[in-house]
């Protein structure tokens, strides 16, 4: 059994270099595996079914062989491989089917000899469900994350045009209107003073400032 496992590992290692799964099988390893399968004892338990007719037996054999892995090939089922070990395994499957053994009994027989690896697809039970459901869950989570990232981006606010500055009236372009506004401001400044007799500093007296501005306006009009 150990020799068979080593031969299988050697065959799989040789296929990893990109060779064809069947042509890369070592002939000696293939012959050893085929001989071991042919010499292996049958099932100790009795069959659960009556022996089927030839047509039913052929259908059951093809279905079971399509779900079991060739022991010396990489990724090929017993039905798809031309290796001697695959043909010997196919013959053993046909023999067990003709005796009335069920698919479950035959698969368990090969799993007991070679391990769960002999199944092309892991059974959908227990933790093996993660193998089937895991990729779907990851895809859904990834799609949701991408949709959330794309949908969460708010459009940039449109640029708001700043209001145009209001033109400042020039003293030279106002004429009489400007003088009227200045005189009006002069009157308001006089009313806002604390007293008619209070002396203010020229720098802080609004009346003096307005009079000076009025003088500049008169000079610009002349």
Coordinates of C-alpha atoms in Angstrom, one line a residue:
X1 CA 0.0 0.0 0.0
X2 CA 2.8 2.4 0.9
X3 CA 4.5 1.6 -2.4
X4 CA 1.3 2.3 -4.3
X5 CA 1.0 5.7 -2.6
X6 CA 4.6 6.6 -3.4
X7 CA 4.0 5.7 -7.1
X8 CA 0.9 7.8 -7.2
X9 CA 2.8 10.8 -5.7
X10 CA 5.6 10.3 -8.3
X11 CA 3.1 10.2 -11.1
X12 CA 1.3 13.3 -9.9
X13 CA 4.7 15.1 -9.5
X14 CA 5.6 14.3 -13.1
X15 CA 2.3 15.7 -14.3
X16 CA 2.8 19.0 -12.5
X17 CA 5.4 20.0 -15.2
X18 CA 2.6 20.4 -17.7
X19 CA 2.6 17.0 -19.4
X20 CA -0.5 15.3 -20.5
X21 CA -2.3 13.6 -17.6
X22 CA -2.3 10.2 -19.2
X23 CA 0.9 10.2 -21.2
X24 CA 2.9 11.4 -18.1
X25 CA 1.9 8.4 -16.0
X26 CA 4.8 6.2 -15.2
X27 CA 4.3 2.8 -16.8
X28 CA 5.6 0.9 -13.9
X29 CA 3.5 2.9 -11.4
X30 CA 0.4 2.3 -13.6
X31 CA 1.0 -1.4 -13.9
X32 CA 1.6 -1.7 -10.1
X33 CA -1.7 0.2 -9.3
X34 CA -3.6 -1.9 -11.8
X35 CA -2.3 -5.2 -10.3
X36 CA -3.1 -4.0 -6.8
X37 CA -6.7 -3.1 -7.8
X38 CA -7.2 -6.4 -9.5
X39 CA -5.9 -8.4 -6.5
X40 CA -7.7 -6.4 -3.8
X41 CA -10.4 -8.3 -1.9
X42 CA -14.0 -7.5 -2.5
X43 CA -16.5 -6.1 -0.1
X44 CA -17.1 -8.1 3.1
X45 CA -20.7 -6.9 3.5
X46 CA -23.4 -8.4 1.3
X47 CA -24.9 -6.5 -1.6
X48 CA -28.1 -4.6 -0.8
X49 CA -29.7 -5.0 -4.3
X50 CA -30.5 -7.8 -6.6
X51 CA -28.2 -8.3 -9.6
X52 CA -29.3 -5.9 -12.3
X53 CA -29.8 -6.6 -16.0
X54 CA -26.9 -5.8 -18.4
X55 CA -28.3 -2.4 -19.5
X56 CA -28.9 -1.2 -15.9
X57 CA -25.5 -2.5 -14.8
X58 CA -23.8 -0.6 -17.6
X59 CA -25.5 2.6 -16.7
X60 CA -24.7 2.2 -13.0
X61 CA -21.1 1.4 -13.8
X62 CA -20.7 4.5 -16.0
X63 CA -22.2 6.7 -13.4
X64 CA -20.0 5.5 -10.6
X65 CA -16.8 5.5 -12.7
X66 CA -17.5 9.1 -13.7
X67 CA -17.5 10.2 -10.1
X68 CA -14.3 8.4 -9.0
X69 CA -10.8 9.6 -9.7
X70 CA -8.2 7.7 -11.7
X71 CA -5.6 6.6 -9.1
X72 CA -2.6 7.5 -11.2
X73 CA -3.9 10.5 -13.2
X74 CA -4.4 14.1 -12.3
X75 CA -7.9 15.4 -12.5
X76 CA -9.4 12.6 -14.6
X77 CA -12.2 10.3 -13.7
X78 CA -12.0 6.5 -14.2
X79 CA -14.3 6.8 -17.2
X80 CA -12.1 9.5 -18.9
X81 CA -8.7 7.8 -18.3
X82 CA -7.0 5.3 -20.5
X83 CA -4.5 4.2 -17.9
X84 CA -4.3 0.6 -16.9
X85 CA -5.1 1.4 -13.3
X86 CA -8.3 3.2 -14.4
X87 CA -9.3 0.2 -16.6
X88 CA -8.7 -2.1 -13.7
X89 CA -10.8 0.1 -11.4
X90 CA -13.5 0.3 -14.0
X91 CA -13.6 -3.5 -14.2
X92 CA -13.9 -3.8 -10.3
X93 CA -16.7 -1.3 -10.3
X94 CA -18.6 -3.3 -13.0
X95 CA -18.0 -6.5 -11.0
X96 CA -19.4 -5.0 -7.8
X97 CA -22.4 -3.5 -9.7
X98 CA -23.2 -6.9 -11.3
X99 CA -23.3 -8.5 -7.8
X100 CA -25.9 -6.0 -6.7
X101 CA -23.9 -3.5 -4.6
X102 CA -25.2 0.0 -4.4
X103 CA -23.4 3.1 -5.5
X104 CA -22.9 4.1 -1.9
X105 CA -21.4 0.7 -1.0
X106 CA -19.0 0.8 -4.0
X107 CA -17.9 4.4 -3.4
X108 CA -17.3 3.7 0.3
X109 CA -15.2 0.7 -0.7
X110 CA -12.8 2.8 -2.8
X111 CA -12.8 5.6 -0.2
X112 CA -11.8 3.1 2.4
X113 CA -8.8 2.0 0.3
X114 CA -7.6 5.3 -1.1
X115 CA -9.2 8.0 1.1
X116 CA -11.7 10.7 0.2
X117 CA -9.2 11.9 -2.5
X118 CA -10.6 9.3 -4.8
X119 CA -13.9 11.3 -5.1
X120 CA -13.8 13.8 -7.9
X121 CA -16.2 16.0 -5.9
X122 CA -16.3 16.1 -2.1
X123 CA -19.6 15.0 -0.5
X124 CA -22.0 17.9 0.3
X125 CA -22.2 17.3 4.0
X126 CA -20.6 18.6 7.1
X127 CA -17.7 21.0 6.6
X128 CA -17.5 20.0 3.0
X129 CA -20.4 22.4 2.4
X130 CA -17.9 25.2 2.8
X131 CA -16.2 24.0 -0.4
X132 CA -19.5 24.4 -2.3
X133 CA -21.0 27.4 -0.6
X134 CA -17.8 29.3 0.2
X135 CA -17.1 30.7 -3.4
X136 CA -20.7 31.8 -3.7
X137 CA -20.7 33.6 -0.4
X138 CA -17.4 35.3 -1.2
X139 CA -18.7 36.4 -4.6
X140 CA -21.9 37.8 -3.1
X141 CA -20.0 39.7 -0.3
X142 CA -17.5 41.0 -2.9
X143 CA -20.3 42.3 -5.2
X144 CA -22.1 43.9 -2.3
X145 CA -18.9 45.7 -1.1
X146 CA -18.2 47.0 -4.6
X147 CA -21.8 48.2 -5.0
X148 CA -21.6 49.9 -1.6
X149 CA -18.3 51.6 -2.5
X150 CA -19.7 52.8 -5.9
X151 CA -23.0 53.9 -4.5
X152 CA -21.5 55.8 -1.5
X153 CA -19.6 58.2 -3.7
X154 CA -21.5 61.5 -3.7
X155 CA -21.2 63.8 -6.7
X156 CA -19.0 66.8 -6.3
X157 CA -21.1 70.0 -5.6
X158 CA -21.4 72.3 -8.6
X159 CA -19.3 75.5 -8.4
X160 CA -21.3 78.5 -7.2
X161 CA -20.6 81.7 -9.1
X162 CA -19.5 84.5 -6.8
X163 CA -21.7 87.6 -7.1
X164 CA -20.1 90.3 -9.1
X165 CA -18.8 93.2 -6.9
X166 CA -20.9 96.3 -7.0
X167 CA -19.2 99.2 -8.6
X168 CA -18.1 101.9 -6.2
X169 CA -19.2 105.4 -7.2
X170 CA -16.3 107.7 -8.0
X171 CA -16.4 111.2 -6.7
X172 CA -15.5 112.6 -10.1
X173 CA -18.5 110.9 -11.8
X174 CA -21.2 111.7 -9.3
X175 CA -21.5 115.5 -9.8
X176 CA -24.3 117.2 -8.0
X177 CA -25.7 113.8 -6.7
X178 CA -22.5 113.1 -4.9
X179 CA -22.5 116.5 -3.2
X180 CA -26.0 115.9 -2.1
X181 CA -25.1 112.6 -0.5
X182 CA -22.1 114.2 1.2
X183 CA -24.2 117.0 2.6
X184 CA -26.7 114.5 3.8
X185 CA -24.0 112.5 5.6
X186 CA -22.7 115.8 7.1
X187 CA -26.1 116.5 8.5
X188 CA -26.4 113.0 10.0
X189 CA -22.9 113.3 11.5
X190 CA -23.9 116.6 13.1
X191 CA -27.0 115.1 14.7
X192 CA -25.1 112.1 16.0
X193 CA -22.6 114.2 17.8
X194 CA -23.0 114.2 21.6
X195 CA -23.3 118.1 21.9
X196 CA -23.1 121.1 19.6
X197 CA -20.2 122.6 21.6
X198 CA -18.1 119.5 22.0
X199 CA -14.7 119.7 20.3
X200 CA -13.5 116.7 18.5
X201 CA -10.1 115.8 17.2
X202 CA -9.7 116.3 13.5
X203 CA -8.7 112.7 13.0
X204 CA -11.8 111.4 14.7
X205 CA -14.3 114.1 13.8
X206 CA -16.7 112.7 11.1
X207 CA -17.7 116.2 10.1
X208 CA -14.2 117.2 9.4
X209 CA -13.6 114.0 7.4
X210 CA -16.8 114.6 5.3
X211 CA -15.8 118.2 4.7
X212 CA -12.4 117.1 3.5
X213 CA -13.9 114.6 1.2
X214 CA -16.3 117.3 -0.1
X215 CA -13.4 119.5 -0.8
X216 CA -11.7 116.8 -2.9
X217 CA -14.9 116.3 -4.8
X218 CA -15.1 120.1 -5.6
X219 CA -11.5 120.0 -6.8
X220 CA -12.1 117.0 -9.1
X221 CA -15.1 118.7 -10.7
X222 CA -13.2 121.9 -11.6

